XYZ file of C-alpha atoms in Angstrom:
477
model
C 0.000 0.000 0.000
C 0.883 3.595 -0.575
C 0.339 6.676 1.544
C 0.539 10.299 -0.176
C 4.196 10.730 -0.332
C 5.987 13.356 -1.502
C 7.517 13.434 -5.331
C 11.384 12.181 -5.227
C 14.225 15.207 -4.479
C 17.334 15.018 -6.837
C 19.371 12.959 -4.723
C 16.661 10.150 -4.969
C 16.519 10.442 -8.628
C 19.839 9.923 -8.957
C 20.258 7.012 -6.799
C 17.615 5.492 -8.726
C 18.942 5.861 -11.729
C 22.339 4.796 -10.451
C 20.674 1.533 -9.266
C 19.334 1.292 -12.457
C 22.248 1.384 -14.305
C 23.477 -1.565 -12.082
C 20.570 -3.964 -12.254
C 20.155 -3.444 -15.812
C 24.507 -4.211 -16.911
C 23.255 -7.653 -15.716
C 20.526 -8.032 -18.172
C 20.718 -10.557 -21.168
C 18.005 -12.797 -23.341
C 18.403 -16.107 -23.285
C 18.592 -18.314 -26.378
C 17.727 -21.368 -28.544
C 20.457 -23.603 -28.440
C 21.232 -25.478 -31.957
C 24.903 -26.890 -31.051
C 26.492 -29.272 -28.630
C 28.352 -26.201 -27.421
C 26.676 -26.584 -24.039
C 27.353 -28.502 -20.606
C 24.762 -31.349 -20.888
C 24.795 -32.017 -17.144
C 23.498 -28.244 -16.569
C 20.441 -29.662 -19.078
C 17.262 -30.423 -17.386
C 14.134 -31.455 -19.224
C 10.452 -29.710 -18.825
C 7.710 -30.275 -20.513
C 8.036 -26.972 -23.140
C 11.771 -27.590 -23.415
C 15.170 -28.690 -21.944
C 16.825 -25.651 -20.270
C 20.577 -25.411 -19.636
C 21.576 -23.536 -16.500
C 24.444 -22.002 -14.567
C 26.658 -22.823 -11.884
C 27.931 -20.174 -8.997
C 28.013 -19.918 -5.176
C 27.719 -24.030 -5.063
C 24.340 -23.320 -6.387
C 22.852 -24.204 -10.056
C 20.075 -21.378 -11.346
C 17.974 -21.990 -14.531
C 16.817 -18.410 -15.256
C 14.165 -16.998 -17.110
C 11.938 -20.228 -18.017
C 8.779 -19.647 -19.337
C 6.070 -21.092 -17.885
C 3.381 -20.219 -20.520
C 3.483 -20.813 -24.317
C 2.440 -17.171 -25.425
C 3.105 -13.860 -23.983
C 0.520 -11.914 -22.302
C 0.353 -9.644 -25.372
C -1.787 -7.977 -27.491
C -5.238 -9.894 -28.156
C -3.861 -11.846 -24.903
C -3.958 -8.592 -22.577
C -6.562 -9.312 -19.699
C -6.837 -13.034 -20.527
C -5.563 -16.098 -18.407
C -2.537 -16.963 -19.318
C -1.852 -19.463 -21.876
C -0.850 -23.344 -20.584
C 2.736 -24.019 -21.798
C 3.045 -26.712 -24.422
C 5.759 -29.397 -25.612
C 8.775 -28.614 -27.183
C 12.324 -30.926 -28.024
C 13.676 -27.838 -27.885
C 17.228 -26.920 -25.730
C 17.862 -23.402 -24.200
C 19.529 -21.046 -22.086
C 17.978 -20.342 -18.594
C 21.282 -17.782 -18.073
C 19.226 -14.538 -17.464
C 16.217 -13.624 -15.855
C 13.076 -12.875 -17.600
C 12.049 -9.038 -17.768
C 9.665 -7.390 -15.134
C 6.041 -6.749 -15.461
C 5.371 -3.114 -16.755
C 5.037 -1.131 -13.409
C 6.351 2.553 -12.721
C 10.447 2.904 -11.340
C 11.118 2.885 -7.566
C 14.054 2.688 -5.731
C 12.454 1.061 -2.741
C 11.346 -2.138 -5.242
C 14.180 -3.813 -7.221
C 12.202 -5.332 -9.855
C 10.926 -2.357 -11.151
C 14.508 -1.210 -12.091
C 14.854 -4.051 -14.462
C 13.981 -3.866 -17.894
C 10.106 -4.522 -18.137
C 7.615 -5.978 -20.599
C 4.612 -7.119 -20.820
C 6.562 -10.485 -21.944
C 6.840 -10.990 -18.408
C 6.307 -14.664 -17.383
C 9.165 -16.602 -16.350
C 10.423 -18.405 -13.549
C 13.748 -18.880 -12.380
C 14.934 -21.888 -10.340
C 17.519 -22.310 -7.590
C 19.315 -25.693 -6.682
C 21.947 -26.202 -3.849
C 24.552 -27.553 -6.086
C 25.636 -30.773 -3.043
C 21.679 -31.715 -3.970
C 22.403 -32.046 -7.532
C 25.286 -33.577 -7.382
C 24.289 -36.174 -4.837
C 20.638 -36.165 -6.466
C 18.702 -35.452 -3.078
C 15.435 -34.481 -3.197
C 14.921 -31.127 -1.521
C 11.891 -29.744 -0.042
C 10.634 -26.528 -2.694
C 9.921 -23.202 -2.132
C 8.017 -20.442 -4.000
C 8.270 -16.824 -3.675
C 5.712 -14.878 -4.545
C 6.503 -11.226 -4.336
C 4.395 -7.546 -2.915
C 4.478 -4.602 -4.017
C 0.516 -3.779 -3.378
C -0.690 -5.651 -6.667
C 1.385 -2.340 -8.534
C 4.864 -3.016 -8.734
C 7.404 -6.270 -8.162
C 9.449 -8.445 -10.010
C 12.559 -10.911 -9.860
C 15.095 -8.886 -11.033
C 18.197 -8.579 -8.711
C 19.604 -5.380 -7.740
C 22.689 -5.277 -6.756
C 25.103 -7.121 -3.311
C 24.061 -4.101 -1.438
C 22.124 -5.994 1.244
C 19.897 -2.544 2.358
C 18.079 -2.584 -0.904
C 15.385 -5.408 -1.742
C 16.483 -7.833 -4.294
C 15.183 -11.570 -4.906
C 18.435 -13.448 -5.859
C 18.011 -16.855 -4.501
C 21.438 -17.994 -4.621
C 22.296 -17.533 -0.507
C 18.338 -18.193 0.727
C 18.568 -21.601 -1.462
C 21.406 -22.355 0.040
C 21.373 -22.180 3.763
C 17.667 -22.510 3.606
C 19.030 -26.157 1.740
C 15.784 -25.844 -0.905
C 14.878 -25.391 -4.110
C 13.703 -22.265 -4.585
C 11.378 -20.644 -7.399
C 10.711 -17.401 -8.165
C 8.353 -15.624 -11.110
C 6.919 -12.544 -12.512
C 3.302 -11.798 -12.625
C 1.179 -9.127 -14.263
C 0.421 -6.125 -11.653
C -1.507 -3.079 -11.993
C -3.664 -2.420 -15.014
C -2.737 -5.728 -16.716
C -2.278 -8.140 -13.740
C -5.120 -6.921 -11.166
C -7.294 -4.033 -12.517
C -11.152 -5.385 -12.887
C -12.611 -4.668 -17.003
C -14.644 -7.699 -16.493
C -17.538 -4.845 -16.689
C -17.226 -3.342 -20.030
C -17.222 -7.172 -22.044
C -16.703 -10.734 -21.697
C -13.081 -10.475 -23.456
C -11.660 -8.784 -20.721
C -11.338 -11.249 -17.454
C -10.458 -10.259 -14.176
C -7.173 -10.892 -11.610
C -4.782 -12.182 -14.399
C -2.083 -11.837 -11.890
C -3.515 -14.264 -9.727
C -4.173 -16.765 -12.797
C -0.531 -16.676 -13.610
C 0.399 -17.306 -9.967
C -1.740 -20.208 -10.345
C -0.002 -21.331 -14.129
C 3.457 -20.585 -12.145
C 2.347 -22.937 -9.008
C 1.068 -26.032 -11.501
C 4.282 -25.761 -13.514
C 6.397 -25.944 -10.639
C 4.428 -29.053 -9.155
C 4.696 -30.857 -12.674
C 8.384 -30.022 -13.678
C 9.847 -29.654 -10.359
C 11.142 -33.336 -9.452
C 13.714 -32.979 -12.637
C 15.175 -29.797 -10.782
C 15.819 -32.303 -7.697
C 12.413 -30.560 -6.359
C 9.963 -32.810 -3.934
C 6.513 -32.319 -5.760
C 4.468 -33.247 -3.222
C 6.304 -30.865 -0.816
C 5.777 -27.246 -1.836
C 5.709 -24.262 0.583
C 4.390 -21.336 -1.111
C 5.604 -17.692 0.915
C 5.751 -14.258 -0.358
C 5.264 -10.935 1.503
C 2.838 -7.904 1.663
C -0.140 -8.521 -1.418
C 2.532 -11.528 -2.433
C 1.563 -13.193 1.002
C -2.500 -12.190 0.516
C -2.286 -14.122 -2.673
C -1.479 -16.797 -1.231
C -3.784 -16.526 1.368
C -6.440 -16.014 -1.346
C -5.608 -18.962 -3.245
C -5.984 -21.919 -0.063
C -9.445 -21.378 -0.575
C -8.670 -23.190 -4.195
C -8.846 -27.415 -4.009
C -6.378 -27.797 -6.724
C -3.553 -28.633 -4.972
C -1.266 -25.578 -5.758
C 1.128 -25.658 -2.920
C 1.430 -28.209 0.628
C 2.370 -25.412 3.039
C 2.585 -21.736 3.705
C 4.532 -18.851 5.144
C 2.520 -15.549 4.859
C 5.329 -12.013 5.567
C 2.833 -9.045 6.604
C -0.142 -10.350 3.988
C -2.202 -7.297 3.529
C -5.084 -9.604 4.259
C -8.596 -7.624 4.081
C -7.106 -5.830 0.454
C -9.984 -7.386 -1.504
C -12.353 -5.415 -3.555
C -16.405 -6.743 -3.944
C -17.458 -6.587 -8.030
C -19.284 -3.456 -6.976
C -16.694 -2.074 -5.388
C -14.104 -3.405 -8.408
C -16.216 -1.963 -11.190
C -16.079 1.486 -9.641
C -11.931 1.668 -9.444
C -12.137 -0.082 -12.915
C -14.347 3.016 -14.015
C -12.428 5.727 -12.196
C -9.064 4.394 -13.901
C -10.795 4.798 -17.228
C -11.547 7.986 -16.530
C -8.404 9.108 -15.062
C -6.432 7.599 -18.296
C -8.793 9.322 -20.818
C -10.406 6.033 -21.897
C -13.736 6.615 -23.747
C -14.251 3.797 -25.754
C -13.201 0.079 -24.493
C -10.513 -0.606 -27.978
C -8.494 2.893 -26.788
C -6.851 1.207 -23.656
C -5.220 -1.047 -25.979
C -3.718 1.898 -27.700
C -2.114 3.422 -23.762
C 1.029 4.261 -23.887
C 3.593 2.661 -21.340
C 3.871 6.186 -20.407
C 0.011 6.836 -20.382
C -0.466 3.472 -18.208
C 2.124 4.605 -15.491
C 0.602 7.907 -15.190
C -2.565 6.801 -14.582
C -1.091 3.882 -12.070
C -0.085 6.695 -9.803
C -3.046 9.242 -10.529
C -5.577 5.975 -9.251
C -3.330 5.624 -6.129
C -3.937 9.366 -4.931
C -7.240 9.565 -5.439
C -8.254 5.997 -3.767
C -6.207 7.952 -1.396
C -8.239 10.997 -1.190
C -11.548 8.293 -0.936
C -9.798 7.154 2.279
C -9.454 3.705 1.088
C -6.685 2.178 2.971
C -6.621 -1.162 0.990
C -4.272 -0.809 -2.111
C -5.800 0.924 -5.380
C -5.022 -2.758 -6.971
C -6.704 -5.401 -5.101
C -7.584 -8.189 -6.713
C -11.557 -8.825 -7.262
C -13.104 -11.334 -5.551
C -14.809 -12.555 -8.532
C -16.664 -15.920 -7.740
C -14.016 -18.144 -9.772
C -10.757 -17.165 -9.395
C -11.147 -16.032 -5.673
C -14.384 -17.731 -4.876
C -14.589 -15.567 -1.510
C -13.074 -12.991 0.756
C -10.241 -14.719 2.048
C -11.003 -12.889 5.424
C -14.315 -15.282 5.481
C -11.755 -18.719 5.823
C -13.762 -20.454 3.868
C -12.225 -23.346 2.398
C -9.495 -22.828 3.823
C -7.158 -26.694 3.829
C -5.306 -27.419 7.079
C -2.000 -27.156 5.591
C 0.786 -25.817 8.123
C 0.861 -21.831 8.271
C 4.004 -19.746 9.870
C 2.728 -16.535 9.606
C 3.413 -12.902 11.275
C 4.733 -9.273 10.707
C 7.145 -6.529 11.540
C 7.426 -5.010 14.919
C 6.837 -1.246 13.225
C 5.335 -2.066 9.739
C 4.038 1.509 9.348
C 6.940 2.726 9.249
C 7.721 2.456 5.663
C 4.630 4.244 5.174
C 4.867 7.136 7.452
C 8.008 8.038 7.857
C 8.501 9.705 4.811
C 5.613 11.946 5.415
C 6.445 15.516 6.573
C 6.041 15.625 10.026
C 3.187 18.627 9.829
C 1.591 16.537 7.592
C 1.101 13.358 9.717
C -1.838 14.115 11.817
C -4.366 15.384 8.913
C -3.403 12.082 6.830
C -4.110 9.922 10.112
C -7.006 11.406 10.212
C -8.313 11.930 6.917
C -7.495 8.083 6.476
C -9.393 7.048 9.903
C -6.338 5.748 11.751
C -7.298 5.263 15.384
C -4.404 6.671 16.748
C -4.095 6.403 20.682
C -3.029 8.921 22.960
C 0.571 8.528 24.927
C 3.381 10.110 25.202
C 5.444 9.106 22.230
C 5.792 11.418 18.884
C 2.322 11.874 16.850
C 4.341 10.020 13.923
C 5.257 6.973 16.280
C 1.593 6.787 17.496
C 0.254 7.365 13.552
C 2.771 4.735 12.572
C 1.538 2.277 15.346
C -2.058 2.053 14.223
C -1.570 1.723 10.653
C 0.813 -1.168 11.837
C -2.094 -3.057 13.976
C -5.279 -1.716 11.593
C -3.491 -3.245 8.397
C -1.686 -6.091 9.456
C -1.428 -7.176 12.715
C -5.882 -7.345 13.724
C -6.345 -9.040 10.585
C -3.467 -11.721 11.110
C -4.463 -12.185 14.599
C -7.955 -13.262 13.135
C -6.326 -15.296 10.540
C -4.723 -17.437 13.303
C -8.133 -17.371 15.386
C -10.160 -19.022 12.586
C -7.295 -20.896 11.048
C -8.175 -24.636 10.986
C -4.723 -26.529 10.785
C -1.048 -25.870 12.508
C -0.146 -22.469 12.404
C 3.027 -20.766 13.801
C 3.521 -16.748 14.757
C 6.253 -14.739 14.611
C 7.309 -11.077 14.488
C 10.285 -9.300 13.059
C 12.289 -6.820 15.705
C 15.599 -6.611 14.212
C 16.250 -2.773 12.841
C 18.972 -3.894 10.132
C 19.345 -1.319 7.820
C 17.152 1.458 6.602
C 13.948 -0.447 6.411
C 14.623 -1.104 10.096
C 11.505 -3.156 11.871
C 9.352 -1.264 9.165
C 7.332 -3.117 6.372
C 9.306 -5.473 4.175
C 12.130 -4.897 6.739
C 12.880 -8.497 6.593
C 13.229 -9.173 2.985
C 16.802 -7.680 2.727
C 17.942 -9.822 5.941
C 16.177 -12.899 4.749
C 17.625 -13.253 1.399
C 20.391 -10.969 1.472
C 22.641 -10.457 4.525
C 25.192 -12.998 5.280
C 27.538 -12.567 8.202
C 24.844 -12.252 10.328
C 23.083 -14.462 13.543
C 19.656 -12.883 12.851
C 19.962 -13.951 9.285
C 20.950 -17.621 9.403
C 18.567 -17.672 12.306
C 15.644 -16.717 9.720
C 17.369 -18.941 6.820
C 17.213 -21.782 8.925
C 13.692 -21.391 10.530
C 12.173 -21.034 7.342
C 13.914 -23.726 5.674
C 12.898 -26.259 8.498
C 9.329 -25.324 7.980
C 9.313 -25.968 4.824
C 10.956 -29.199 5.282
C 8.944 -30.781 8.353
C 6.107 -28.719 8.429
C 6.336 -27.706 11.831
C 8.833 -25.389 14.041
C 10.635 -25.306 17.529
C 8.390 -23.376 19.386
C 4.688 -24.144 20.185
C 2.265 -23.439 17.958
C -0.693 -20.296 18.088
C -2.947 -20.946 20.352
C -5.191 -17.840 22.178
C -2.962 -14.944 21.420
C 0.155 -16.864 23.040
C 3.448 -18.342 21.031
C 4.681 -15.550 19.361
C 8.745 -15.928 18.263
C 10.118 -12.712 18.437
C 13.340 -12.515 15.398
C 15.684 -10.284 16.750
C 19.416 -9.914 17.961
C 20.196 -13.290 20.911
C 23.264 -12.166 22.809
């Protein structure tokens, strides 16, 4: 989610455009292969191909696989995505695949990748001692946030205070295979046309979540991958789709870790036909054919217009929440119905408002607490402390603590009170210390609790039960 936030000084804009310089040196396109020039025992067979990967860090990536048979292009815009197909064919998995079209921001790493709408690929990580040995590892796939507007797979850079979802150290001590994948956000991944014909169909980004999730399950045991032990986590909206998608009895994934899911971010059809209408509006749509014709440019633009004025409605939930449409999300995930007894860690940052408020102006705080209906308590701490701490428990931490009340099956708690860095105990404060920080106790503490859940399906401590059981991540002397 998004607050109203100042436009970007100089210095940011340059630092963003330095970091995009970086991410984007590392950018290639992989290739058919039509030689023996190639290391056969990097060659693993899928169903739509044999893809040759890399070896670095004792761990063996396939990049940039594509787990549909057409891009999301064109006639294809605002349709499900298209079920991969057979091929003999041999090729590079070297680079990742390009981002989803989204507007640029420092604080996401994806978005500073080169983007297309030619966005669906998956990337694969492998301990290389698993390969070698042929063990079968328990799999993990990330599904990233960015509030249904922005995200990606791109890496940034080594710095480990900016967000970047290279597997290669998480696979590693987490001793998994790990998946990541792009998925359409914003207008072409989550923004509800449904209304104006049949040809449009709503929460594409979810579908391809669900085309990434049944590829993975299929192909996975040839990438030394246990099929029938998948633990789906992501983060933010990431971590509410996966919520959203338990309620579905196809089998998609065997466990769950849910970072800070923005749980109640789920629009009614009412309530998705107006946004769909107002971003119309706002891009100068009049006649259904002429948002094929938007500009990247035009798209972006209105992205960020939608945001403010959802904004100015005091909505809270992000301007891109997916539409609980009968089929794809049969429900409000909030209702837990359907919901499989598969084992859930889930929990949140100590401070996740933070990200959101702390860039504010400090005269500003108070009239956007209160034009955005934050119950903020009296005390002696700063206004912006106080604003911070309601958004933190209105968003995130009431709604998980009725996730866990409801929640049928095993279900672990934790919550994040390390301040690494400058996300500190903020929202998505974890993500750089998770995947990215190595010398460092809090890290391989995190590595190693997540990759035991995913491997046993259960965790040292004792699980949720009335509020109690809560593992606090921070710094053990």
């Amino acid at each position: 989610m998004d607050l109203m936030v100042p436009a970007p000084s100089e210095e940011k804009l340059k630092a963003l455009n330095e970091a995009k310089e970086r991410v984007r040196a590392r950018y290639g396109e992989n290739r058919k292969i039509t030689d023996e020039n190639y290391d056969k025992s990097l060659a693993v067979r899928c169903i739509n191909g044999t893809f040759v990967g890399q070896k670095t860090d004792n761990i063996i990536a396939y990049k940039g696989i594509p787990f549909t048979s057409k891009p999301p292009v064109g006639e294809l815009r605002w349709k499900a995505p298209v079920e991969y197909i057979p091929d003999d064919g041999i090729y590079e998995a070297y680079y990742n695949g390009k981002s989803p079209r989204q507007g640029e921001d420092i604080s996401e790493g994806g978005s500073l990748y080169y983007q297309s709408e030619d966005c669906l690929y998956l990337n694969i990580y492998i301990p290389e001692e698993a390969a070698a040995q042929e063990d079968v590892l328990p799999v993990m796939v990330w599904i990233y946030g960015g509030s249904y507007n922005t995200g990606g797979t791109g890496k940034v850079s080594t710095d480990s205070s900016e967000l970047r979802y290279d597997m290669t150290l998480f696979a590693r001590e987490a001793n998994a295979v790990v998946v990541t994948f792009n998925y359409r956000v914003n207008l072409y991944g989550f923004l509800n046309l449904s209304f104006i014909n049949g040809r449009f169909e709503p929460d594409c980004g979810l579908m391809d979540q669900i085309m990434a999730l049944k590829f993975t399950r299929k192909n996975i045991a040839n990438f030394c991958g246990d099929p029938h032990n998948i633990t789906a986590f992501g983060q933010s909206a990431g971590a509410a789709c996966i919520f959203a998608l338990m309620q579905r009895r196809e089998d998609l994934f065997d466990k769950c870790i849910l970072q800070s899911p923005c749980a109640e971010h789920f629009f009614t059809e009412e309530e998705a036909v107006k946004v769909g209408k107002l971003y119309l509006t706002l891009a100068g749509v009049k006649h259904a054919e002429d948002i094929f014709n938007l500009s990247k440019e035009k798209v972006i633009e209105a992205n960020s217009k939608l945001i403010m004025k959802m904004r100015m409605k005091r909505e809270l939930r992000c301007a891109f929440s997916p539409y609980v449409d009968g089929t794809v999300i049969r429900k409000h995930p909030m209702d837990m119905a359907d919901i499989p007894d598969i084992p859930m860690l889930i929990g949140n940052t100590e401070t996740e408002g933070d990200l959101f408020v702390d860039e504010l102006p400090k005269a500003a705080v108070p009239f956007i607490a209160m034009h955005m209906r934050l119950h903020v308590k009296k005390g002696k701490e700063s206004y912006r402390r106080r604003a911070s701490d309601a958004l933190s428990e209105e968003v995130y931490k009431a709604p998980i603590r009725q996730i866990l009340e409801k929640y049928p099956g095993p279900a672990w708690k934790y919550e994040y009170c390390y301040p690494y860095g400058r996300l500190g105990t903020g929202h998505a404060g974890e993500l750089p210390v998770l995947f990215t920080l190595e010398s460092d106790d809090v890290a391989h503490d995190m590595r190693r609790i997540w990759g035991t859940f995913a491997r046993e399906g259960r965790l040292p401590w004792k699980e949720y039960r009335d509020g109690l059981s809560e593992y606090k991540i921070e710094h053990r002397r």
